[in-house]
mmCIF file of C-alpha atoms and ligand atoms in Angstrom:
data_model
loop_
_atom_site.group_PDB
_atom_site.id
_atom_site.type_symbol
_atom_site.label_atom_id
_atom_site.label_comp_id
_atom_site.label_asym_id
_atom_site.label_seq_id
_atom_site.Cartn_x
_atom_site.Cartn_y
_atom_site.Cartn_z
ATOM 1 C CA UNK A 1 -19.368 4.337 -13.858
ATOM 2 C CA UNK A 2 -22.331 3.137 -15.111
ATOM 3 C CA UNK A 3 -24.839 4.319 -12.012
ATOM 4 C CA UNK A 4 -25.556 0.355 -10.934
ATOM 5 C CA UNK A 5 -21.568 -0.166 -10.856
ATOM 6 C CA UNK A 6 -21.446 3.149 -8.793
ATOM 7 C CA UNK A 7 -24.146 2.455 -5.988
ATOM 8 C CA UNK A 8 -21.949 -0.527 -5.240
ATOM 9 C CA UNK A 9 -19.000 0.579 -5.428
ATOM 10 C CA UNK A 10 -20.625 3.241 -1.859
ATOM 11 C CA UNK A 11 -22.023 0.624 -0.268
ATOM 12 C CA UNK A 12 -18.671 -1.827 -0.738
ATOM 13 C CA UNK A 13 -17.783 2.185 1.005
ATOM 14 C CA UNK A 14 -20.029 2.150 4.182
ATOM 15 C CA UNK A 15 -19.406 -1.375 4.878
ATOM 16 C CA UNK A 16 -15.656 -0.467 4.945
ATOM 17 C CA UNK A 17 -16.300 2.181 6.981
ATOM 18 C CA UNK A 18 -18.467 0.744 9.417
ATOM 19 C CA UNK A 19 -16.032 -2.040 10.274
ATOM 20 C CA UNK A 20 -13.592 -0.004 10.623
ATOM 21 C CA UNK A 21 -14.611 2.962 13.238
ATOM 22 C CA UNK A 22 -16.137 -0.517 14.850
ATOM 23 C CA UNK A 23 -13.088 -3.225 15.128
ATOM 24 C CA UNK A 24 -10.322 -1.099 13.819
ATOM 25 C CA UNK A 25 -9.500 2.737 14.942
ATOM 26 C CA UNK A 26 -6.532 2.583 16.992
ATOM 27 C CA UNK A 27 -5.480 5.684 19.479
ATOM 28 C CA UNK A 28 -1.553 6.954 18.162
ATOM 29 C CA UNK A 29 -1.106 7.998 21.959
ATOM 30 C CA UNK A 30 -2.604 6.334 24.065
ATOM 31 C CA UNK A 31 -3.006 1.967 21.717
ATOM 32 C CA UNK A 32 1.295 2.191 21.621
ATOM 33 C CA UNK A 33 2.552 1.350 24.850
ATOM 34 C CA UNK A 34 5.659 4.368 23.877
ATOM 35 C CA UNK A 35 7.249 4.591 28.260
ATOM 36 C CA UNK A 36 8.091 1.140 26.801
ATOM 37 C CA UNK A 37 10.090 2.999 23.699
ATOM 38 C CA UNK A 38 13.643 1.091 23.370
ATOM 39 C CA UNK A 39 16.572 3.355 24.260
ATOM 40 C CA UNK A 40 18.992 1.391 22.795
ATOM 41 C CA UNK A 41 17.210 1.591 19.175
ATOM 42 C CA UNK A 42 18.990 -0.655 16.584
ATOM 43 C CA UNK A 43 20.570 2.134 13.318
ATOM 44 C CA UNK A 44 18.893 -0.420 11.152
ATOM 45 C CA UNK A 45 15.972 -1.134 12.402
ATOM 46 C CA UNK A 46 15.689 3.513 12.863
ATOM 47 C CA UNK A 47 16.550 3.453 8.824
ATOM 48 C CA UNK A 48 13.930 0.543 8.164
ATOM 49 C CA UNK A 49 11.618 2.580 9.963
ATOM 50 C CA UNK A 50 13.037 6.339 8.465
ATOM 51 C CA UNK A 51 12.441 4.453 4.733
ATOM 52 C CA UNK A 52 8.903 4.295 5.466
ATOM 53 C CA UNK A 53 8.087 6.798 6.592
ATOM 54 C CA UNK A 54 9.139 8.046 2.968
ATOM 55 C CA UNK A 55 6.882 6.550 1.498
ATOM 56 C CA UNK A 56 4.014 7.588 4.061
ATOM 57 C CA UNK A 57 4.923 11.586 3.833
ATOM 58 C CA UNK A 58 3.711 11.368 0.718
ATOM 59 C CA UNK A 59 0.428 11.557 1.204
ATOM 60 C CA UNK A 60 -1.138 15.009 0.329
ATOM 61 C CA UNK A 61 0.141 13.927 -3.314
ATOM 62 C CA UNK A 62 -1.211 10.617 -2.674
ATOM 63 C CA UNK A 63 -4.469 12.103 -1.455
ATOM 64 C CA UNK A 64 -4.762 14.454 -4.006
ATOM 65 C CA UNK A 65 -4.254 13.441 -6.888
ATOM 66 C CA UNK A 66 -6.019 9.568 -6.754
ATOM 67 C CA UNK A 67 -9.094 12.123 -4.924
ATOM 68 C CA UNK A 68 -9.066 14.042 -8.208
ATOM 69 C CA UNK A 69 -9.034 11.086 -11.055
ATOM 70 C CA UNK A 70 -12.119 9.293 -8.621
ATOM 71 C CA UNK A 71 -13.839 12.359 -7.874
ATOM 72 C CA UNK A 72 -17.383 11.751 -9.740
ATOM 73 C CA UNK A 73 -17.440 8.156 -7.793
ATOM 74 C CA UNK A 74 -19.406 8.842 -3.895
ATOM 75 C CA UNK A 75 -18.046 5.939 -2.873
ATOM 76 C CA UNK A 76 -14.511 6.517 -3.870
ATOM 77 C CA UNK A 77 -13.837 9.405 -3.150
ATOM 78 C CA UNK A 78 -15.385 9.311 0.490
ATOM 79 C CA UNK A 79 -12.882 5.623 0.937
ATOM 80 C CA UNK A 80 -10.059 7.850 0.138
ATOM 81 C CA UNK A 81 -10.778 10.295 2.697
ATOM 82 C CA UNK A 82 -11.172 8.037 5.109
ATOM 83 C CA UNK A 83 -8.083 6.676 3.542
ATOM 84 C CA UNK A 84 -5.781 9.616 4.281
ATOM 85 C CA UNK A 85 -6.854 10.021 8.075
ATOM 86 C CA UNK A 86 -5.740 6.291 7.854
ATOM 87 C CA UNK A 87 -2.784 6.572 6.816
ATOM 88 C CA UNK A 88 -1.800 10.054 7.984
ATOM 89 C CA UNK A 89 -1.708 8.238 11.743
ATOM 90 C CA UNK A 90 1.814 6.002 10.463
ATOM 91 C CA UNK A 91 3.950 8.729 9.911
ATOM 92 C CA UNK A 92 2.609 10.503 12.673
ATOM 93 C CA UNK A 93 3.202 6.715 14.771
ATOM 94 C CA UNK A 94 6.873 6.523 12.549
ATOM 95 C CA UNK A 95 7.989 9.372 13.672
ATOM 96 C CA UNK A 96 7.219 9.557 17.011
ATOM 97 C CA UNK A 97 9.045 6.116 17.718
ATOM 98 C CA UNK A 98 11.823 7.146 15.990
ATOM 99 C CA UNK A 99 11.791 10.462 18.237
ATOM 100 C CA UNK A 100 11.366 8.972 21.987
ATOM 101 C CA UNK A 101 13.563 5.571 20.661
ATOM 102 C CA UNK A 102 16.230 8.213 20.775
ATOM 103 C CA UNK A 103 16.907 7.397 16.481
ATOM 104 C CA UNK A 104 16.880 10.888 15.556
ATOM 105 C CA UNK A 105 15.790 14.544 16.943
ATOM 106 C CA UNK A 106 13.571 16.522 16.065
ATOM 107 C CA UNK A 107 15.180 18.525 13.750
ATOM 108 C CA UNK A 108 16.446 15.819 11.546
ATOM 109 C CA UNK A 109 12.958 14.541 11.532
ATOM 110 C CA UNK A 110 11.669 17.914 10.227
ATOM 111 C CA UNK A 111 14.921 18.372 7.826
ATOM 112 C CA UNK A 112 14.161 14.942 5.946
ATOM 113 C CA UNK A 113 10.078 15.963 6.126
ATOM 114 C CA UNK A 114 11.533 18.969 4.298
ATOM 115 C CA UNK A 115 13.507 16.939 2.001
ATOM 116 C CA UNK A 116 10.612 14.527 0.433
ATOM 117 C CA UNK A 117 8.584 16.658 0.634
ATOM 118 C CA UNK A 118 10.574 18.370 -2.254
ATOM 119 C CA UNK A 119 9.688 16.239 -4.501
ATOM 120 C CA UNK A 120 6.032 15.017 -5.497
ATOM 121 C CA UNK A 121 5.087 12.205 -6.194
ATOM 122 C CA UNK A 122 2.836 11.176 -10.187
ATOM 123 C CA UNK A 123 0.126 8.638 -10.093
ATOM 124 C CA UNK A 124 2.118 6.004 -11.894
ATOM 125 C CA UNK A 125 -1.008 4.666 -13.677
ATOM 126 C CA UNK A 126 -3.444 6.828 -15.179
ATOM 127 C CA UNK A 127 -6.967 4.628 -15.433
ATOM 128 C CA UNK A 128 -9.562 4.503 -12.232
ATOM 129 C CA UNK A 129 -9.482 0.552 -13.232
ATOM 130 C CA UNK A 130 -5.152 0.305 -12.801
ATOM 131 C CA UNK A 131 -4.752 2.444 -9.928
ATOM 132 C CA UNK A 132 -7.437 0.320 -8.237
ATOM 133 C CA UNK A 133 -5.059 -2.493 -8.948
ATOM 134 C CA UNK A 134 -1.647 -0.949 -8.694
ATOM 135 C CA UNK A 135 -3.004 -0.365 -4.818
ATOM 136 C CA UNK A 136 -4.291 -2.795 -3.931
ATOM 137 C CA UNK A 137 -0.758 -4.501 -4.663
ATOM 138 C CA UNK A 138 1.005 -1.527 -3.111
ATOM 139 C CA UNK A 139 -1.616 -2.104 -0.084
ATOM 140 C CA UNK A 140 -1.205 -5.369 0.188
ATOM 141 C CA UNK A 141 2.944 -5.120 0.517
ATOM 142 C CA UNK A 142 2.693 -2.725 2.274
ATOM 143 C CA UNK A 143 1.626 -4.855 5.232
ATOM 144 C CA UNK A 144 3.891 -7.874 4.196
ATOM 145 C CA UNK A 145 6.754 -5.064 4.787
ATOM 146 C CA UNK A 146 5.186 -3.870 8.277
ATOM 147 C CA UNK A 147 5.171 -7.350 9.077
ATOM 148 C CA UNK A 148 8.683 -7.968 7.687
ATOM 149 C CA UNK A 149 10.012 -5.338 9.557
ATOM 150 C CA UNK A 150 8.507 -6.881 12.845
ATOM 151 C CA UNK A 151 9.839 -10.382 11.893
ATOM 152 C CA UNK A 152 13.034 -9.363 11.927
ATOM 153 C CA UNK A 153 12.173 -6.603 15.433
ATOM 154 C CA UNK A 154 11.305 -8.850 17.519
ATOM 155 C CA UNK A 155 14.459 -9.744 19.643
ATOM 156 C CA UNK A 156 14.943 -6.508 19.744
ATOM 157 C CA UNK A 157 12.138 -5.981 22.662
ATOM 158 C CA UNK A 158 10.306 -2.685 22.228
ATOM 159 C CA UNK A 159 6.370 -3.432 22.516
ATOM 160 C CA UNK A 160 6.220 0.036 21.307
ATOM 161 C CA UNK A 161 7.518 -0.547 18.011
ATOM 162 C CA UNK A 162 5.584 -4.516 18.046
ATOM 163 C CA UNK A 163 2.427 -2.556 19.528
ATOM 164 C CA UNK A 164 2.729 0.005 16.344
ATOM 165 C CA UNK A 165 4.365 -2.602 13.026
ATOM 166 C CA UNK A 166 1.212 -4.469 14.645
ATOM 167 C CA UNK A 167 -1.666 -1.511 13.638
ATOM 168 C CA UNK A 168 -0.111 -0.081 11.065
ATOM 169 C CA UNK A 169 -0.106 -3.358 9.422
ATOM 170 C CA UNK A 170 -3.041 -4.692 10.101
ATOM 171 C CA UNK A 171 -4.813 -0.936 8.116
ATOM 172 C CA UNK A 172 -2.962 -1.950 5.418
ATOM 173 C CA UNK A 173 -4.739 -5.233 4.645
ATOM 174 C CA UNK A 174 -8.223 -3.249 5.752
ATOM 175 C CA UNK A 175 -7.527 -1.597 2.711
ATOM 176 C CA UNK A 176 -6.345 -4.074 0.379
ATOM 177 C CA UNK A 177 -9.870 -5.825 1.144
ATOM 178 C CA UNK A 178 -11.645 -2.755 0.328
ATOM 179 C CA UNK A 179 -9.693 -2.195 -3.054
ATOM 180 C CA UNK A 180 -9.538 -6.264 -3.910
ATOM 181 C CA UNK A 181 -13.299 -5.921 -3.897
ATOM 182 C CA UNK A 182 -13.177 -3.134 -5.821
ATOM 183 C CA UNK A 183 -10.900 -5.223 -8.168
ATOM 184 C CA UNK A 184 -14.429 -7.727 -7.988
ATOM 185 C CA UNK A 185 -16.912 -5.092 -8.912
ATOM 186 C CA UNK A 186 -15.234 -4.463 -12.068
ATOM 187 C CA UNK A 187 -14.017 -8.080 -13.084
ATOM 188 C CA UNK A 188 -18.315 -8.711 -12.909
ATOM 189 C CA UNK A 189 -19.025 -6.207 -15.626
ATOM 190 C CA UNK A 190 -15.199 -7.358 -17.550
ATOM 191 C CA UNK A 191 -13.362 -9.761 -16.661
ATOM 192 C CA UNK A 192 -10.971 -9.458 -19.951
ATOM 193 C CA UNK A 193 -10.295 -6.912 -19.325
ATOM 194 C CA UNK A 194 -9.317 -6.984 -15.461
ATOM 195 C CA UNK A 195 -7.125 -9.648 -15.723
ATOM 196 C CA UNK A 196 -5.130 -7.469 -18.822
ATOM 197 C CA UNK A 197 -5.037 -4.621 -17.108
ATOM 198 C CA UNK A 198 -3.855 -7.059 -14.045
ATOM 199 C CA UNK A 199 -1.048 -8.347 -16.131
ATOM 200 C CA UNK A 200 0.459 -5.236 -17.266
ATOM 201 C CA UNK A 201 0.300 -3.692 -13.316
ATOM 202 C CA UNK A 202 1.239 -6.665 -12.008
ATOM 203 C CA UNK A 203 4.838 -6.524 -14.645
ATOM 204 C CA UNK A 204 5.405 -2.749 -14.097
ATOM 205 C CA UNK A 205 4.381 -2.423 -9.885
ATOM 206 C CA UNK A 206 6.116 -0.483 -7.848
ATOM 207 C CA UNK A 207 6.389 0.556 -4.414
ATOM 208 C CA UNK A 208 5.172 4.580 -4.191
ATOM 209 C CA UNK A 209 7.414 7.296 -4.393
ATOM 210 C CA UNK A 210 10.664 5.320 -4.448
ATOM 211 C CA UNK A 211 11.681 6.569 -7.210
ATOM 212 C CA UNK A 212 11.798 9.842 -5.768
ATOM 213 C CA UNK A 213 13.050 9.572 -1.681
ATOM 214 C CA UNK A 214 16.157 10.771 -1.667
ATOM 215 C CA UNK A 215 19.031 7.906 -1.332
ATOM 216 C CA UNK A 216 16.555 5.250 -1.868
ATOM 217 C CA UNK A 217 18.666 2.565 -3.608
ATOM 218 C CA UNK A 218 20.160 2.161 -0.186
ATOM 219 C CA UNK A 219 17.410 1.792 2.172
ATOM 220 C CA UNK A 220 16.347 -0.292 -1.475
ATOM 221 C CA UNK A 221 19.258 -2.768 -0.597
ATOM 222 C CA UNK A 222 19.071 -2.823 3.150
ATOM 223 C CA UNK A 223 15.487 -3.508 3.278
ATOM 224 C CA UNK A 224 16.412 -6.728 0.978
ATOM 225 C CA UNK A 225 19.415 -7.218 2.537
ATOM 226 C CA UNK A 226 16.924 -8.596 5.652
ATOM 227 C CA UNK A 227 14.572 -10.155 3.734
ATOM 228 C CA UNK A 228 11.871 -7.884 4.292
ATOM 229 C CA UNK A 229 10.811 -7.493 1.265
ATOM 230 C CA UNK A 230 12.309 -7.493 -2.203
ATOM 231 C CA UNK A 231 11.558 -9.209 -6.038
ATOM 232 C CA UNK A 232 10.817 -12.658 -4.620
ATOM 233 C CA UNK A 233 9.063 -11.864 -1.596
ATOM 234 C CA UNK A 234 7.050 -8.990 -3.878
ATOM 235 C CA UNK A 235 5.998 -12.896 -6.475
ATOM 236 C CA UNK A 236 5.288 -15.302 -3.051
ATOM 237 C CA UNK A 237 4.328 -12.887 -0.746
ATOM 238 C CA UNK A 238 2.148 -10.709 -2.660
ATOM 239 C CA UNK A 239 1.372 -11.773 -6.553
ATOM 240 C CA UNK A 240 0.492 -15.012 -5.434
ATOM 241 C CA UNK A 241 -2.062 -14.835 -2.621
ATOM 242 C CA UNK A 242 -4.069 -10.909 -4.693
ATOM 243 C CA UNK A 243 -4.179 -13.407 -7.075
ATOM 244 C CA UNK A 244 -6.038 -16.619 -5.043
ATOM 245 C CA UNK A 245 -8.166 -13.020 -3.787
ATOM 246 C CA UNK A 246 -9.074 -12.513 -6.452
ATOM 247 C CA UNK A 247 -9.624 -15.499 -8.498
ATOM 248 C CA UNK A 248 -7.588 -15.304 -10.771
ATOM 249 C CA UNK A 249 -5.289 -18.407 -11.688
ATOM 250 C CA UNK A 250 -0.825 -17.781 -13.210
ATOM 251 C CA UNK A 251 -3.039 -19.480 -16.641
ATOM 252 C CA UNK A 252 -5.801 -16.599 -17.303
ATOM 253 C CA UNK A 253 -2.825 -14.566 -16.302
ATOM 254 C CA UNK A 254 -0.987 -16.147 -19.572
ATOM 255 C CA UNK A 255 -4.046 -15.596 -21.190
ATOM 256 C CA UNK A 256 -5.129 -12.279 -20.989
ATOM 257 C CA UNK A 257 -0.787 -11.301 -22.426
ATOM 258 C CA UNK A 258 -1.273 -13.661 -25.105
ATOM 259 C CA UNK A 259 -4.899 -11.623 -25.574
ATOM 260 C CA UNK A 260 -3.057 -8.280 -25.375
ATOM 261 C CA UNK A 261 -0.050 -9.917 -27.531
ATOM 262 C CA UNK A 262 -2.443 -10.839 -30.352
ATOM 263 C CA UNK A 263 -3.731 -8.024 -30.352
ATOM 264 C CA UNK A 264 -0.404 -5.614 -30.521
ATOM 265 C CA UNK A 265 0.599 -7.993 -33.306
ATOM 266 C CA UNK A 266 3.460 -7.354 -31.413
ATOM 267 C CA UNK A 267 4.781 -4.204 -32.154
ATOM 268 C CA UNK A 268 5.490 -3.266 -28.981
ATOM 269 C CA UNK A 269 8.053 -5.275 -26.097
ATOM 270 C CA UNK A 270 5.756 -7.996 -24.313
ATOM 271 C CA UNK A 271 6.763 -7.890 -20.369
ATOM 272 C CA UNK A 272 7.728 -10.522 -19.203
ATOM 273 C CA UNK A 273 5.939 -13.708 -17.821
ATOM 274 C CA UNK A 274 5.531 -14.242 -13.884
ATOM 275 C CA UNK A 275 7.370 -17.831 -13.637
ATOM 276 C CA UNK A 276 8.158 -17.907 -10.209
ATOM 277 C CA UNK A 277 5.503 -17.755 -8.362
ATOM 278 C CA UNK A 278 4.839 -21.529 -7.279
HETATM 279 FE FE1 FE2 B 301 0.070 3.395 5.636
HETATM 280 FE FE1 FE2 B 302 -2.989 1.869 3.110
#
């Protein structure tokens, strides 16, 4: 990475870090009203909480593999370390809700963790730029997932879950903002290349680890049935606002596809268009 760009990433990290210290830190034991947690949890909601915990549990792979990819960038590497701390609280909070609500016993949680961590997550993309584009979409999508569950769970009258999901969603928005600002730095260097990579990542996006979590297809179906997340929500509530935040129009994205198609002489199959953003 060019030294000037590297300096700007470092500045971006410092801005992120100071803001997080000042405005966003929360305490797992004090800031969630655990004494008001429901004792009659809805089994479907408990299932979704456990599924989200599974996604958060691949933290050792997310941190180690991404850190290795960007270790030469102090701004990004220090961010990743801070990010790991924040994400580690997410799985702890979800786990605490599952046990305190009586949805799962400690033994069930241990068994579940063992099963999850028995498989390894691998990077879905192999360049720092693609990974940054992926995490921009993924952090935004994760916030949409937590907000969606919070809405579904509103009727459950569970102030602990409500607060927990609000705190998690707020962290995910903070993560999204760092990555989005990082993408904008890359765009200042070579906008066309970034939009081409963005087109690729949008069309190949999947939530992290969902290809290796045992039984994910049923969990994913349940999340879709509850209206928390599905392909339509991905397009309308993730892709569309992320494109807006990056100031990229659908037309610019199509233009990037045309360039890529021309360059490859249509040798490889092109990804589908994004026709339903409106
Ligand atoms: Fe998280
Ligand atoms: Fe996050």
